[in-house]
Coordinates of C-alpha atoms and ligand atoms in Angstrom, one line a residue:
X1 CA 37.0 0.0 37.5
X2 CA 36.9 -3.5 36.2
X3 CA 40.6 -2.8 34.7
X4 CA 41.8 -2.4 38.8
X5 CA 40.0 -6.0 39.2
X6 CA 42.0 -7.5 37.0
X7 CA 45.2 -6.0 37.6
X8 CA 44.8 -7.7 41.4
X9 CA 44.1 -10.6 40.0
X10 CA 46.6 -11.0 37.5
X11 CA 48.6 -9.9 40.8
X12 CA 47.0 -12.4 43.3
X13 CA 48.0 -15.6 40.6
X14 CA 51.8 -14.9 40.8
X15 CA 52.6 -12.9 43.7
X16 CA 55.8 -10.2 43.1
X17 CA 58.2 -9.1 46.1
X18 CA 56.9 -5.0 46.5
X19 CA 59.4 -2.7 48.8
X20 CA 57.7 0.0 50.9
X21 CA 60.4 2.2 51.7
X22 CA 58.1 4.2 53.8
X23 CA 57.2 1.5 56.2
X24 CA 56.4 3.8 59.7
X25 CA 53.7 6.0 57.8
X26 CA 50.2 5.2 58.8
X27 CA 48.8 4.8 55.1
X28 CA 51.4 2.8 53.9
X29 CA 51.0 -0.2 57.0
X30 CA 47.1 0.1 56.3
X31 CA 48.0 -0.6 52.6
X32 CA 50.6 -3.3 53.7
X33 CA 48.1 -5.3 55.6
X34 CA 45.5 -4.7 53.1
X35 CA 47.6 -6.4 50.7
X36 CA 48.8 -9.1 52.7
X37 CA 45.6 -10.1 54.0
X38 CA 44.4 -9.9 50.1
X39 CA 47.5 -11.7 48.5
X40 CA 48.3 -9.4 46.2
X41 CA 51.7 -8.8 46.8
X42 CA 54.7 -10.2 49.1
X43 CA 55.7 -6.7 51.0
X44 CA 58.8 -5.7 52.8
X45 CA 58.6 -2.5 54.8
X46 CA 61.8 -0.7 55.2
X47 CA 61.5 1.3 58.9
X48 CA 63.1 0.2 62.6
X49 CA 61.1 -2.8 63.8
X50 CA 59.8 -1.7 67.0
X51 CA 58.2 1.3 65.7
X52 CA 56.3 -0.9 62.7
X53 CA 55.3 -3.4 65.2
X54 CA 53.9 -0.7 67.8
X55 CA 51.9 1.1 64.8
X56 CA 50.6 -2.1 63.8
X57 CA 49.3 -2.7 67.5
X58 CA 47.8 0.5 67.7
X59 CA 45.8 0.6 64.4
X60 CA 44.9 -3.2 64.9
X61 CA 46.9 -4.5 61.9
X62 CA 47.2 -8.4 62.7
X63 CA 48.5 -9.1 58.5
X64 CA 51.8 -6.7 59.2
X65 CA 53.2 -9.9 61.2
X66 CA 53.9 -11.7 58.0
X67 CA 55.5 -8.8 56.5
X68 CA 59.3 -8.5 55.9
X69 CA 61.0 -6.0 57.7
X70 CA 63.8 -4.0 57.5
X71 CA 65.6 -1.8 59.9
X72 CA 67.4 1.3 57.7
X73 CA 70.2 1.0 60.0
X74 CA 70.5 -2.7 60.6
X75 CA 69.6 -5.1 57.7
X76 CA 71.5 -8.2 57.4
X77 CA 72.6 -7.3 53.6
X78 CA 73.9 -3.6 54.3
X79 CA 77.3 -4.0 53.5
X80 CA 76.5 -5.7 50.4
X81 CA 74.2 -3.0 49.4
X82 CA 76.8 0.0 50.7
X83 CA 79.1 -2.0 47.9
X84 CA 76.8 -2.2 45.4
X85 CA 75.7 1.7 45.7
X86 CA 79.7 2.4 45.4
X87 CA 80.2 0.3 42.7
X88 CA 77.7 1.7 40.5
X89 CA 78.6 5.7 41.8
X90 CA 81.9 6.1 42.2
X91 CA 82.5 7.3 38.7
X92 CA 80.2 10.0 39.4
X93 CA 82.3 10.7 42.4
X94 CA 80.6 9.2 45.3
X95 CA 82.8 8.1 48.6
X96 CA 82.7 5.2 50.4
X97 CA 81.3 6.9 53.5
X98 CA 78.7 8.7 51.3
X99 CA 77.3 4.9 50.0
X100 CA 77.9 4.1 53.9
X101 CA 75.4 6.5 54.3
X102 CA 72.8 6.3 51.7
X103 CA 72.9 3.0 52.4
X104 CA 70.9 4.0 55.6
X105 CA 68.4 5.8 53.6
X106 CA 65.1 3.9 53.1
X107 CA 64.3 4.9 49.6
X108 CA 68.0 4.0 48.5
X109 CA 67.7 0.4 50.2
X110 CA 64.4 -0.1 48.5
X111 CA 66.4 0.6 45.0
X112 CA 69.4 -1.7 45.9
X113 CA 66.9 -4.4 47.1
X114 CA 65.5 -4.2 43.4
X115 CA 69.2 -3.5 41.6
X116 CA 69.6 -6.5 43.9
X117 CA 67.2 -8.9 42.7
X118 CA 65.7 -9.1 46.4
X119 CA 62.6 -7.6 45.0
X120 CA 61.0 -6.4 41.9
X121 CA 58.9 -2.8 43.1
X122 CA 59.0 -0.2 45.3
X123 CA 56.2 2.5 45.7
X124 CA 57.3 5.2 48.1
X125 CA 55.9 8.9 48.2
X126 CA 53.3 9.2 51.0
X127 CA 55.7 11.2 52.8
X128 CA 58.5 11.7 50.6
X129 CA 58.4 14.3 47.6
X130 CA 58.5 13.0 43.9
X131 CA 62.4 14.1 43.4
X132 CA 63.5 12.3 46.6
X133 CA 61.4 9.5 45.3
X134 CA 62.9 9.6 41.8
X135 CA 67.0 10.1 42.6
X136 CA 67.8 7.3 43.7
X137 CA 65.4 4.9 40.9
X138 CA 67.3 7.1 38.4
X139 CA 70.7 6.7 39.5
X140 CA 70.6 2.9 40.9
X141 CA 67.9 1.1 38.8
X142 CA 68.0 3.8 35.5
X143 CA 66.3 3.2 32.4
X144 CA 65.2 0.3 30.6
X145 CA 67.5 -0.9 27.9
X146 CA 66.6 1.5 24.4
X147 CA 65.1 4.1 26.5
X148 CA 66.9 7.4 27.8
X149 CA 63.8 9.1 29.9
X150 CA 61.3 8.1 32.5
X151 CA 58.3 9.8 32.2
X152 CA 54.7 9.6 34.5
X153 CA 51.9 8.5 33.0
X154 CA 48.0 8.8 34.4
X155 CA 45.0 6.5 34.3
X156 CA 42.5 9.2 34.2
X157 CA 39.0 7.5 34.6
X158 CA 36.6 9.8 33.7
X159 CA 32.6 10.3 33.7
X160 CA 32.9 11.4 30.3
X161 CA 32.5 7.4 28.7
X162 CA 32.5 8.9 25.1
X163 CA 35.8 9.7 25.1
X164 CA 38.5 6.8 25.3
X165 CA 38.0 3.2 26.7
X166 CA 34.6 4.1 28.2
X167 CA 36.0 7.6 29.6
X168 CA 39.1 5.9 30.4
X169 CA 42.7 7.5 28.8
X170 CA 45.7 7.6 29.9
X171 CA 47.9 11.0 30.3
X172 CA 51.6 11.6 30.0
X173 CA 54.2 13.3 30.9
X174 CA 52.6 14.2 34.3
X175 CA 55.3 13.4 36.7
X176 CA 59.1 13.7 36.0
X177 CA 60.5 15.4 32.8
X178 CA 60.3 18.9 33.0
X179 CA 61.0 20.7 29.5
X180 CA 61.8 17.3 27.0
X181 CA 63.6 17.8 23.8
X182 CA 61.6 16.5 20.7
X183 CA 63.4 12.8 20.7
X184 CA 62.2 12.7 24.7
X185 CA 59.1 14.0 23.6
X186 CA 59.0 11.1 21.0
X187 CA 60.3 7.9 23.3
X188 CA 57.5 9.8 26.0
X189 CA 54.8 9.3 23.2
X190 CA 55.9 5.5 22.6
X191 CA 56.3 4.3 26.2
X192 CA 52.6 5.8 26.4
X193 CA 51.7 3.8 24.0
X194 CA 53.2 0.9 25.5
X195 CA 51.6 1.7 28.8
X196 CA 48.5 1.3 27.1
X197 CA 49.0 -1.5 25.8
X198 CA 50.2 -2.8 28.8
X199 CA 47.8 -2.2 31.5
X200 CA 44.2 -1.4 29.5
X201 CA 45.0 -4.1 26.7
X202 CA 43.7 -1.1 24.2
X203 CA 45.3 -0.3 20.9
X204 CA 46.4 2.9 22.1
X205 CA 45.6 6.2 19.7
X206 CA 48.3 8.4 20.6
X207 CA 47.7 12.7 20.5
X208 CA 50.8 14.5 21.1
X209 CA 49.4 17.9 22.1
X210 CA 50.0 21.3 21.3
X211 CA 47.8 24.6 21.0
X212 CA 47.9 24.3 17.6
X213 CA 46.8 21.5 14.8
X214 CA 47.9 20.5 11.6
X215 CA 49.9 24.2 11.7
X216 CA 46.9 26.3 12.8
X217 CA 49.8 28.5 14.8
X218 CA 53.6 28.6 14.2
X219 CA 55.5 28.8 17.2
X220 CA 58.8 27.1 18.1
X221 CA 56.9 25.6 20.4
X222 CA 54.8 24.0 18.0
X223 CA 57.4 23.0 16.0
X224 CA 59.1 20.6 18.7
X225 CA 56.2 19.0 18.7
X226 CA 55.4 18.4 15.2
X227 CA 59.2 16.9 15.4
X228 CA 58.4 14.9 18.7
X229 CA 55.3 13.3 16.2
X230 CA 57.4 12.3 12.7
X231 CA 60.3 11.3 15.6
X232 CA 57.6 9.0 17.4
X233 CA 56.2 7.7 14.5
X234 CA 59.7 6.1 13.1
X235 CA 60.1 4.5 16.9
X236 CA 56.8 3.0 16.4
X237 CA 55.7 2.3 13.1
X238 CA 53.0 -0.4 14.6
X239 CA 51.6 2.7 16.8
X240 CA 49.2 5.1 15.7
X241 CA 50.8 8.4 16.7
X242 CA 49.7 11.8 15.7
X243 CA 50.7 15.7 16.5
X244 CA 50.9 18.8 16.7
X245 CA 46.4 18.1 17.7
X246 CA 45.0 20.2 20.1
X247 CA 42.8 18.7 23.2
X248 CA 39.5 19.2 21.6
X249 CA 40.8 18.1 17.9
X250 CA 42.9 15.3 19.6
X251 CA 39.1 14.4 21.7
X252 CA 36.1 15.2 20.0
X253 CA 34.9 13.7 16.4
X254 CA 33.6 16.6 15.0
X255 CA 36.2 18.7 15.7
X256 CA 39.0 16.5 15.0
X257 CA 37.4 15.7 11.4
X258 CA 36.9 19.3 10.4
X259 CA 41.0 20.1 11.9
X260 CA 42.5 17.3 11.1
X261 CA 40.7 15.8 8.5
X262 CA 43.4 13.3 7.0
X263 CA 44.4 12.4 10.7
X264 CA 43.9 8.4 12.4
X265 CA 44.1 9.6 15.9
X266 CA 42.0 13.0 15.6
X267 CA 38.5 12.7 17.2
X268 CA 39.3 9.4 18.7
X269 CA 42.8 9.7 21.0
X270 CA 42.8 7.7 24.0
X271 CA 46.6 8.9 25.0
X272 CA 47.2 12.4 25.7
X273 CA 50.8 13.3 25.7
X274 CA 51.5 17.0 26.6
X275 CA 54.3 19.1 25.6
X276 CA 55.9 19.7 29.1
X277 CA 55.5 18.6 32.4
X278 CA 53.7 22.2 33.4
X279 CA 51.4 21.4 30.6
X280 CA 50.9 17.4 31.6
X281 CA 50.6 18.2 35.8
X282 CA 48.7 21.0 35.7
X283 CA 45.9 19.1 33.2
X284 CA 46.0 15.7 35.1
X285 CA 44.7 17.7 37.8
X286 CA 42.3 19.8 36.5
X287 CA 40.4 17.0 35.0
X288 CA 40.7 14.9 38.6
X289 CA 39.8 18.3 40.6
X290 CA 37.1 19.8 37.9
X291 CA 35.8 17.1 36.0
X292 CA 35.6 14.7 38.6
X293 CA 38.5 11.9 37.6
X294 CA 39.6 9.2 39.3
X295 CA 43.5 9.7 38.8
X296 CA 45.5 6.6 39.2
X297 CA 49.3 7.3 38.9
X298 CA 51.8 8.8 38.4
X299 CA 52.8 5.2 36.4
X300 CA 56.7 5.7 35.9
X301 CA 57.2 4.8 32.2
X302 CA 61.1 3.7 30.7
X303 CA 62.4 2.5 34.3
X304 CA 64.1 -0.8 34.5
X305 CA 61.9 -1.6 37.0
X306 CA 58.7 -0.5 38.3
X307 CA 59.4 2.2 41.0
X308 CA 55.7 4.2 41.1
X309 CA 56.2 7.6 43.2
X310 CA 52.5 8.7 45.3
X311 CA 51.3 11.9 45.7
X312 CA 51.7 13.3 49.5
X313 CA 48.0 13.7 49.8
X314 CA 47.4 9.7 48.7
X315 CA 44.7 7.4 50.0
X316 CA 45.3 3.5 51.5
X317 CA 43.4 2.7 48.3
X318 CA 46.0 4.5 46.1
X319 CA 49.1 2.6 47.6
X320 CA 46.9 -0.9 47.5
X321 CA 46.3 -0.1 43.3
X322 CA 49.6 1.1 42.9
X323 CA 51.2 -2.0 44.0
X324 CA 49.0 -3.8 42.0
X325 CA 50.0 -1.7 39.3
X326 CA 54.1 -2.4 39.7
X327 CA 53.3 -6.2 40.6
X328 CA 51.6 -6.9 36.9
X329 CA 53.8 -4.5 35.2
X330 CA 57.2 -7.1 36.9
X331 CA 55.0 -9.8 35.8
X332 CA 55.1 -8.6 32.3
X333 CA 59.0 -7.9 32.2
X334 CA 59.7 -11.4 33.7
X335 CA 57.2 -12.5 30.8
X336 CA 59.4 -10.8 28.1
Ligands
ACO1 N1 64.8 10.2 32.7 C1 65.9 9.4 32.8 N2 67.0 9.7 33.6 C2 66.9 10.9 34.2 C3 65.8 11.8 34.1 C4 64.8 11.4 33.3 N3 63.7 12.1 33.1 N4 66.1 12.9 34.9 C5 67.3 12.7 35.4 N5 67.8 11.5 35.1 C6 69.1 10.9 35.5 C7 70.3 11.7 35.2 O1 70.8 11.3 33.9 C8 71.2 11.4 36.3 O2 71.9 10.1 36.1 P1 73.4 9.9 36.5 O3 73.5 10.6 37.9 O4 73.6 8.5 36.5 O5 74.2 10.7 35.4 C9 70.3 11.1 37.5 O6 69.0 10.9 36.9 C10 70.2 12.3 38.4 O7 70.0 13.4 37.6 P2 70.0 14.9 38.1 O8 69.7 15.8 37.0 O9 71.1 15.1 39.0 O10 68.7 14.8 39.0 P3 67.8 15.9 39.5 O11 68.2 16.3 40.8 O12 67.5 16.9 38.4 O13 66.4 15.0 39.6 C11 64.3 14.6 38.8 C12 65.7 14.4 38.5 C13 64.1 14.1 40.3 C14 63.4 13.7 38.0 C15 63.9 16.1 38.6 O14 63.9 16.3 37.2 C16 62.5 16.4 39.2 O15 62.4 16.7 40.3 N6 61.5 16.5 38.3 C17 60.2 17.0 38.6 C18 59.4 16.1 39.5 C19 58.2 16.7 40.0 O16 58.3 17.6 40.9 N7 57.0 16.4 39.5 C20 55.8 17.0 39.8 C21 55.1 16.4 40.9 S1 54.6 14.8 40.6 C22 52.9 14.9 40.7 O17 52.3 15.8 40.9 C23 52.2 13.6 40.4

């Protein structure tokens, strides 16, 4: 896990404001001092004052003092957020007393605060489920510039060190889009890529899967993604890309040469990008759950800015990486 060591460092040297929207739940305020006390992050927790400061008391938190706080329904920059939500809705029909409203809803203040420039991440989802989580990103903050869908990508870090960066690839779309078209499919692929690029600093060898290679099987199925691959390959020319590979041809040298013989990425794919998000959820967990991974993610992919969404059943150590994660990945856009 040397790769987590140097994403808090990289973190500690140029500390990024991080929103936690969930800021009464017990894992979050353990992760919140954590990171204080560490320097990793400047955090605001959104959640009514008295509460946060009794449930630091009780659980012994003496960091959470030097925390920002604020109250949902009593922040000095609510109006100026209710006005920014209606600005950027009401041409999708949203009322002034509806941005009133949402305005008093914790994971659409930690949005605004971003939209805002009051901070630059959020990581919200202990309690809250993945949609709820991802609404309000998608509607306030939205894609990057160039990129139409947000995806979820994995750091899966596995025992298995013959396979990607010492056992370490990264897994996509696990998270958001549930059926993509081919061109989603394709941006999915790239911003993969990019991730890769990004956090393991690895020349990332991209597999778009399937259950068929190099036209094994003919399926419609298979055919989106043999388009998602010559798609992906024109976004990226710099990017080694290939598809339609299954897992073990897309894995495993011996297989992949005698498959895919004329392929760059067979045998030796460090991304794994799945056809749909059944496909990408349901393997992200089998290999944590079965093959003993350490899952770090879901790492949301094409957003302006980084908004990461936790699973329910999240540790204090997930939250603590996770910010991590969204601190070096605001580092890098500022660095753009
Ligand atoms: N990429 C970019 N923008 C998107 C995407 C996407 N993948 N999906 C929706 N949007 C945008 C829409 O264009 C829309 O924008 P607009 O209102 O400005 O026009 C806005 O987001 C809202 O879109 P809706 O379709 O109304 O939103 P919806 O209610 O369908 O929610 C969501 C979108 C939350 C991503 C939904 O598709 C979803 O719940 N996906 C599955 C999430 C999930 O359950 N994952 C599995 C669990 S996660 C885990 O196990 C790690």
């Amino acid at each position: 896990m040397d790769l987590i060591k140097q994403l808090l460092e990289k973190a500690k040297s140029n500390k990024q404001r991080i929103v936690l929207p969930e800021g009464t739940e017990v894992r979050t305020i353990q992760a919140a001092d954590q990171l204080i006390r560490d320097g990793i992050a400047d955090i605001i927790l959104i959640g009514n004052q008295e509460q946060i400061k009794k449930l630091a008391t009780e659980l012994d938190l003496k960091n959470i003092e030097k925390a920002t706080i604020a109250d949902p329904l009593n922040y000095p920059k609510k109006e100026e957020y209710t006005n920014l939500l209606l600005e950027l809705r009401k041409s999708k029909g949203m009322t002034p007393e509806q941005a009133a409203k949402l305005a008093e809803d914790p994971l659409y203040i930690g949005c605004l605060m971003i939209k805002n420039g009051d901070a630059d991440g959020e990581i919200a989802g202990a309690q809250n489920t993945t949609g709820d989580v991802l609404r309000p990103a998608l509607q306030i903050i939205k894609t990057a510039p160039g990129i139409s869908v947000v995806s979820g990508a994995f750091l899966m870090f596995t025992t298995q060190k013959q396979y990607g960066k010492d056992g370490l690839l990264l897994m996509a779309d696990c998270a958001v889009t549930p059926d993509p078209t081919a061109s989603q499919l394709a941006e999915i692929a790239v911003a993969t890529g990019n991730t890769a690029r990004a956090l393991v600093g690895e020349e990332p060898q991209v597999a778009i899967l399937s259950f068929s290679t190099k036209g094994s099987a003919k399926h419609p199925l298979v055919d989106k993604v043999i388009e998602a691959t010559q798609l992906a390959q024109k976004l990226d020319p710099t990017m080694n890309i290939d598809g339609e590979l299954q897992a073990d041809a897309a894995l495993v040298p011996s297989v992949g040469s005698k498959k895919a013989p004329d392929s760059k990425v067979a045998g030796k794919a460090n991304v794994l990008v799945f056809p749909s998000l059944e496909t990408g959820n349901i393997a992200y967990k089998l290999v944590q759950r079965l093959g003993a991974a350490e899952a770090i993610g879901p790492i949301l992919q094409g957003m302006a800015a980084p908004v990461h969404d936790l699973s329910r059943g999240c540790s204090v150590n997930d939250i603590y990486n996770m910010v991590a994660i969204a601190a070096n990945q605001a580092i890098a856009a500022k660095q753009k």
